[in-house]
XYZ file of C-alpha atoms in Angstrom:
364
model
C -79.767 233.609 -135.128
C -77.615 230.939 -136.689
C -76.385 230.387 -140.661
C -76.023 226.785 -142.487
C -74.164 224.288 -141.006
C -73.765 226.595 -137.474
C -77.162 225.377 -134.860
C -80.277 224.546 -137.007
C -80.684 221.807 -134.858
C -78.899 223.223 -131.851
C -80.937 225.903 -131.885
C -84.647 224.243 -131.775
C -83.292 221.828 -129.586
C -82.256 224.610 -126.577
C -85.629 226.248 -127.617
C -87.603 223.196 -126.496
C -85.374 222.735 -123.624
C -85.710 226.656 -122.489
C -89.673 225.933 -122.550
C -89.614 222.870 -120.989
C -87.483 223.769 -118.186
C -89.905 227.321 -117.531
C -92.514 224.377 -117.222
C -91.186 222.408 -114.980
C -90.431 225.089 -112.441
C -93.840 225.669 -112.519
C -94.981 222.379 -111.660
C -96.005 221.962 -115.142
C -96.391 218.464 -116.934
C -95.253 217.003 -120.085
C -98.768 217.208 -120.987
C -99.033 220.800 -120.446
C -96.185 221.433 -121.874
C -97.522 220.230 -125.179
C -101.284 221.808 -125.131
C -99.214 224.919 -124.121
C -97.166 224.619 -127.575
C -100.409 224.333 -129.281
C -102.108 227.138 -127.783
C -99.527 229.459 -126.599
C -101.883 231.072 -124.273
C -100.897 229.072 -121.358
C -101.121 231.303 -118.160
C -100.673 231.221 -114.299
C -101.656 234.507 -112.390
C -102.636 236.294 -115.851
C -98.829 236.155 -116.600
C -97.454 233.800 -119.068
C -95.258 230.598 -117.444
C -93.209 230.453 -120.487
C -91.593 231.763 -123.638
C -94.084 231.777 -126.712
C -92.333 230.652 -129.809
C -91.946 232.092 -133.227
C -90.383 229.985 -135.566
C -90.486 225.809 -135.245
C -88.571 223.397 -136.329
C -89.373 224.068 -140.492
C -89.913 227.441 -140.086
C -87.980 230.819 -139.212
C -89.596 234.252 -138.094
C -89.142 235.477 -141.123
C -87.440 234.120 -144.749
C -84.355 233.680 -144.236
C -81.101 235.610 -147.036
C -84.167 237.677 -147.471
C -84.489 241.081 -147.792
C -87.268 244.443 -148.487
C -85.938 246.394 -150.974
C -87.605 249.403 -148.957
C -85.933 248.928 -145.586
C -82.968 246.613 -146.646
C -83.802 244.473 -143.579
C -86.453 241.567 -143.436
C -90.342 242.318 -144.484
C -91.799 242.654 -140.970
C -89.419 242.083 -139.032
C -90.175 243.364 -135.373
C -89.620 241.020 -132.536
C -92.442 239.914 -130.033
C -92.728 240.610 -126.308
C -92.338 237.188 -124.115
C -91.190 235.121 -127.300
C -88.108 232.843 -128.632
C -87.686 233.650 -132.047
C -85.903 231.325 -134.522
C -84.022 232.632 -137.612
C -81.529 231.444 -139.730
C -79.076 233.899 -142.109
C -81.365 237.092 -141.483
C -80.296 239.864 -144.474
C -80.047 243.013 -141.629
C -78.529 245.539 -144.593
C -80.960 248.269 -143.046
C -79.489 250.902 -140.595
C -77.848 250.094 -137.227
C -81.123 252.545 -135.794
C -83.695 250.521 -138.072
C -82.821 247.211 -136.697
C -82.599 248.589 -133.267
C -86.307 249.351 -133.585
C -86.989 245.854 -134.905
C -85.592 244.314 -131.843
C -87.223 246.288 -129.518
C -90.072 247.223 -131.429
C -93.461 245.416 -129.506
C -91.169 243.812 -126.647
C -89.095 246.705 -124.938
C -86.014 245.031 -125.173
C -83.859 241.789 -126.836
C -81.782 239.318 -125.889
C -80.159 238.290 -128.960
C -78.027 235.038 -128.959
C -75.656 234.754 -132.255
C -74.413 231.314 -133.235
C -71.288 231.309 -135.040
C -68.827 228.820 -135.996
C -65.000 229.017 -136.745
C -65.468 229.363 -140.974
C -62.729 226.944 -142.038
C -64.454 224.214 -139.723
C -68.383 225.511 -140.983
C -66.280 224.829 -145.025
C -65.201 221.166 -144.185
C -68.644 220.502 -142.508
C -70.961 222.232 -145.092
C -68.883 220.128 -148.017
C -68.833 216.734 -146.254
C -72.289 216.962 -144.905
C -74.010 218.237 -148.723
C -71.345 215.530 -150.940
C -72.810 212.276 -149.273
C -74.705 209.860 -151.161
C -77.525 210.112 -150.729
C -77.412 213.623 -150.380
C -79.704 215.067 -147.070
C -80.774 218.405 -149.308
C -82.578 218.367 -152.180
C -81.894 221.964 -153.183
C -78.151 221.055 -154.265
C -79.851 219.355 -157.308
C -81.345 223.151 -158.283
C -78.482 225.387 -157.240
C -76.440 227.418 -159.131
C -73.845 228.008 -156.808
C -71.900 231.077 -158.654
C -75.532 233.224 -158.906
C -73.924 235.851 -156.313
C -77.192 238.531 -157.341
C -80.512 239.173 -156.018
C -83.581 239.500 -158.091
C -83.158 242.848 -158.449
C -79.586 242.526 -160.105
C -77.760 243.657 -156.807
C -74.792 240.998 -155.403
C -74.850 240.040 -151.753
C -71.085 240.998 -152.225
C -72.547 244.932 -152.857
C -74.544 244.916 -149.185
C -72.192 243.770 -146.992
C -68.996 244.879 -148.056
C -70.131 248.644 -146.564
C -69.582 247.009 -142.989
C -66.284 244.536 -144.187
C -64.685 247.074 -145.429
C -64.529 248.848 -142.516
C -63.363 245.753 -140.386
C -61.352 243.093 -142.095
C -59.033 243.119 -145.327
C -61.968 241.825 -147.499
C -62.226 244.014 -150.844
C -64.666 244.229 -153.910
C -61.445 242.133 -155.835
C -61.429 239.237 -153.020
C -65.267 238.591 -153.738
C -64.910 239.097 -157.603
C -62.035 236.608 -157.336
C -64.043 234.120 -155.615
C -66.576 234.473 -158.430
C -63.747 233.514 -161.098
C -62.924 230.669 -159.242
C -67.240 229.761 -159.080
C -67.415 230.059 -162.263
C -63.859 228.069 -163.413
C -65.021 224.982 -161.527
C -68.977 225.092 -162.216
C -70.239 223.651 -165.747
C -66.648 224.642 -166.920
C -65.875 221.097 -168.955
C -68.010 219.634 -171.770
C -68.266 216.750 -169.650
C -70.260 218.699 -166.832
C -71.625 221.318 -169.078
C -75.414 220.042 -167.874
C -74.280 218.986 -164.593
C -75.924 219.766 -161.301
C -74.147 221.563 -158.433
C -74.477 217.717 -156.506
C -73.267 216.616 -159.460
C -69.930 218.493 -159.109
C -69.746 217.733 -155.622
C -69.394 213.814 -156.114
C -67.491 214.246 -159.345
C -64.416 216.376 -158.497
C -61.714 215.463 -156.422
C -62.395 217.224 -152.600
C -60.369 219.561 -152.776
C -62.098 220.769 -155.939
C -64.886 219.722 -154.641
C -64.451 221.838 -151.253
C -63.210 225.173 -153.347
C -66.689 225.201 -155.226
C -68.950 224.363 -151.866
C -66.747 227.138 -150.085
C -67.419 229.857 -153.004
C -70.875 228.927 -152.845
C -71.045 229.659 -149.031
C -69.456 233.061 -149.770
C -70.914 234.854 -152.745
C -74.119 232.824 -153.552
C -77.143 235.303 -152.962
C -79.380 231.870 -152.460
C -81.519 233.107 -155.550
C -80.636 230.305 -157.230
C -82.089 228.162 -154.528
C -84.763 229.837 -153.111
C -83.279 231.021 -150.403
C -82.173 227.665 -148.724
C -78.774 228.042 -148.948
C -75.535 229.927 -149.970
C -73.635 233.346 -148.880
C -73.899 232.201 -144.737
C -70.081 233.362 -144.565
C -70.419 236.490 -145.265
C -73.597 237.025 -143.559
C -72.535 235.435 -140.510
C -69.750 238.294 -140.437
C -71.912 240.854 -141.669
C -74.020 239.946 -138.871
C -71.563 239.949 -136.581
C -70.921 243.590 -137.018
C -74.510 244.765 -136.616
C -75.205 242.888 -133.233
C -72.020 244.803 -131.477
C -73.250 248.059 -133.993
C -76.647 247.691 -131.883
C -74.711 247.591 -128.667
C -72.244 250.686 -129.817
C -73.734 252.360 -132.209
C -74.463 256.208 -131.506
C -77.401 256.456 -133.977
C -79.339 254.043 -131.370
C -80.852 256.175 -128.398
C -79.062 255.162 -125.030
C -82.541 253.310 -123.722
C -82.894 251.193 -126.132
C -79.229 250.069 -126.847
C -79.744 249.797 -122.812
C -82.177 247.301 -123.652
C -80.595 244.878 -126.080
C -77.680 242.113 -125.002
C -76.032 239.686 -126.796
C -74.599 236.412 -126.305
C -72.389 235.090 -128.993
C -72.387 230.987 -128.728
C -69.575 229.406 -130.847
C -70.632 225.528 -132.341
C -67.172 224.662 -131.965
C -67.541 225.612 -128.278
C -70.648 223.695 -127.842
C -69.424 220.767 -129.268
C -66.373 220.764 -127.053
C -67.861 221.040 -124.018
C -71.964 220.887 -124.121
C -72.445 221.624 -120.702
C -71.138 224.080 -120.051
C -72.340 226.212 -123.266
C -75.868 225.379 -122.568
C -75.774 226.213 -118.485
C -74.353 229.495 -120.261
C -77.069 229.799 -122.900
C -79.911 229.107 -119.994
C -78.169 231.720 -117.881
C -78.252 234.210 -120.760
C -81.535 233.824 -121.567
C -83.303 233.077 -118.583
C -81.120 235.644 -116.323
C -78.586 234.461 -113.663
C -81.461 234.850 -110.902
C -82.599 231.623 -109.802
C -85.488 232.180 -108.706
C -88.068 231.649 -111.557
C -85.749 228.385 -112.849
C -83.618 226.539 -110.134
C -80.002 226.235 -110.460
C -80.033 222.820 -109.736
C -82.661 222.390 -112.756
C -80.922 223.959 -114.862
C -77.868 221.990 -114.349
C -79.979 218.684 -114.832
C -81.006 219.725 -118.208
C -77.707 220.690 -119.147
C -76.207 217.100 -118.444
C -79.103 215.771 -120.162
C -78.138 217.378 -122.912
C -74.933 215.659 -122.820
C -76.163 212.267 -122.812
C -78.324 212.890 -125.578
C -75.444 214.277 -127.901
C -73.973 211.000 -126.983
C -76.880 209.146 -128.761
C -77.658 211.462 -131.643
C -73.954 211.081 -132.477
C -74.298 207.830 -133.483
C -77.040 208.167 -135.643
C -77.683 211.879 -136.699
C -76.901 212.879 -140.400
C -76.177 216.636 -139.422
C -72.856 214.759 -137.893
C -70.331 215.351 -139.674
C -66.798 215.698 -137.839
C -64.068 213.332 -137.291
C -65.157 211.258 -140.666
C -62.603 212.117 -143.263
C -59.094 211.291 -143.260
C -58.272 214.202 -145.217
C -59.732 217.191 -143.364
C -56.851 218.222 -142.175
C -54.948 218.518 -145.311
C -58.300 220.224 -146.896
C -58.270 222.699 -143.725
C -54.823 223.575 -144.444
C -55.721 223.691 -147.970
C -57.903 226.376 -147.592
C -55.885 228.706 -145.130
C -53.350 228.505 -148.253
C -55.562 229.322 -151.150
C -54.474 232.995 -151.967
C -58.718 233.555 -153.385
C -60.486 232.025 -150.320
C -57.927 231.868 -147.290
C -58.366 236.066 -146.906
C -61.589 236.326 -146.768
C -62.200 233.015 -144.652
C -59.215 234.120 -142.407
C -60.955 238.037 -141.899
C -64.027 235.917 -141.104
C -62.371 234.185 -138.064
C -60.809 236.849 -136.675
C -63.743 238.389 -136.722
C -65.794 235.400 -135.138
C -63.143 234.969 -132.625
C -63.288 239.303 -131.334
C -67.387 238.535 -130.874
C -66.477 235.039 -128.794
C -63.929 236.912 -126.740
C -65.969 239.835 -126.096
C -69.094 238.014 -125.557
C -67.126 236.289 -122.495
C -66.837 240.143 -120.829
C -70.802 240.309 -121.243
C -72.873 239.084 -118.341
C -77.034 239.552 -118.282
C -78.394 239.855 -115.069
């Protein structure tokens, strides 16, 4: 599970490598490895040699900042036996026992790896990476970034704060402040009064600039967008929540919250030291016996993956650090700002309880 600006890439990119590395311990080639992609029925023994794969590189399991208005948690979502599913900013407002029974539902049990990013740094990156020119997202030319309800009339604000509330300092007048400030800096001049939400994010000075892409990221339902972008803050803490909720939680029967582990993987981590976090990942997901997938393999791939950061650094668009003389004055910016420094602040401390306990959790 990841959010804007925290893995989409990341995340199809340690898919591939998972599959490709269950290959290769079988003696598999390259060639294989790509009819098996296409077919997903490749077998050895009756037994599959790898993970099938739901989701690709356009597509998640499900819609993502969607929601049934039955269950309150994604239409159909129950994960598959033997299968790497790819989602970005699931809506899980259903009950800590309802998503239980999606995870486990047709598989038995879930490993569920949650990529998170420290908020202030996901801010800077989501506003320098949507305010070039050309812009890499067409949907910023449709957006109305201060549309904070559903189709139904209910505010993303209204489903989550149930679980915030309980956990961090964030209120119903923190969110309805953020909404002011939307709404002060959108369309708000007779000059921009037809403007797009690009538009406003070339036109204002950053720091106005990086107040209206932050609000966006924190009360936009992603109605106005289709459900591309827009609320991934407070989803990624909501989120937060229910994955230790699934792991705590007494409505869950013992068995399956037995059968459901969870590795929290912080970008900022990854980026610092890509080795490491993806020999970590590999062990998570592929269990710390080295039987099925070598040690020694496993280590390969994870240098690999070095080297080819290196080289997508260079040229990759999703790239966004160390560009902008100002981020640090914008970071501290933020932090300050008595609307969105709160809620972004409650949002790391957050973040940074699931990194620190996710360090006590070892799969075997």
């Amino acid at each position: 599970v990841h959010y804007h600006k925290t893995g989409y890439v990341l995340t199809r990119f340690l898919m591939k490598l998972t599959v490709k590395l269950e290959y290769a311990a079988a003696g598999k080639s390259n060639a294989e490895v790509k009819n098996a992609k296409k077919e997903n029925e490749y077998f050895v023994d009756n037994l599959p040699v790898a993970f099938n794969q739901r989701g690709n590189w356009n597509k998640n399991y499900v819609h993502a900042r969607r929601h049934s208005g039955v269950t309150e948690c994604p239409t159909s979502f129950v994960l598959e036996r033997g299968a790497i599913h790819l989602q970005e900013a699931p809506d899980f407002y259903c009950s800590d026992a309802d998503l239980a029974r999606g995870m486990v539902g047709r598989s038995g049990r879930a490993k569920m790896v949650h990529f998170v990013r420290n908020p202030f740094e996901m801010m800077l990156s989501n506003y320098f990476y949507h305010s070039q020119d050309p812009t890499p997202e067409k949907w910023v030319h449709i957006d109305d970034p201060c549309e904070c309800n559903y189709g139904n009339g209910k505010s993303l604000a209204s489903h989550v704060l149930p679980e915030l509330s309980n956990r961090t300092k964030i209120t119903d007048e923190h969110l309805d402040a953020v909404v002011t400030m939307c709404r002060s800096l959108y369309r708000s001049s007779p000059r921009m009064k037809s403007a797009t939400f690009y538009d406003h994010l070339l036109e204002l000075d950053h720091w106005k600039g990086l107040q209206l892409a932050t609000a966006q990221m924190i009360i936009a339902s992603s109605n106005a967008n289709k459900g591309l972008a827009g609320g991934d803050i407070l989803r990624m803490a909501q989120n937060t929540i229910k994955f230790q909720n699934l792991l705590t939680s007494p409505s869950i029967p013992d068995k399956q919250r037995e059968n459901m582990h969870l590795l929290t993987v912080s970008m900022d981590d990854y980026i610092k030291d890509i080795r490491n976090v993806t020999l970590k990942f590999l062990d998570f997901v592929l269990g710390t016996n080295d039987t099925v997938v070598p040690r020694d393999m496993r280590i390969e791939k994870a240098e690999e993956q070095v080297e080819g950061a290196k080289k997508k650094k260079k040229t990759n668009k999703h790239i966004t650090q160390g560009k902008h003389e100002d981020k640090d004055e914008l970071k501290q910016l933020l932090r300050d700002d008595p609307v969105l420094g709160l809620i972004l602040s409650e949002v790391e401390i957050l973040v940074n309880d699931a990194l620190t306990q996710s360090e006590d959790l070892v799969y075997r």
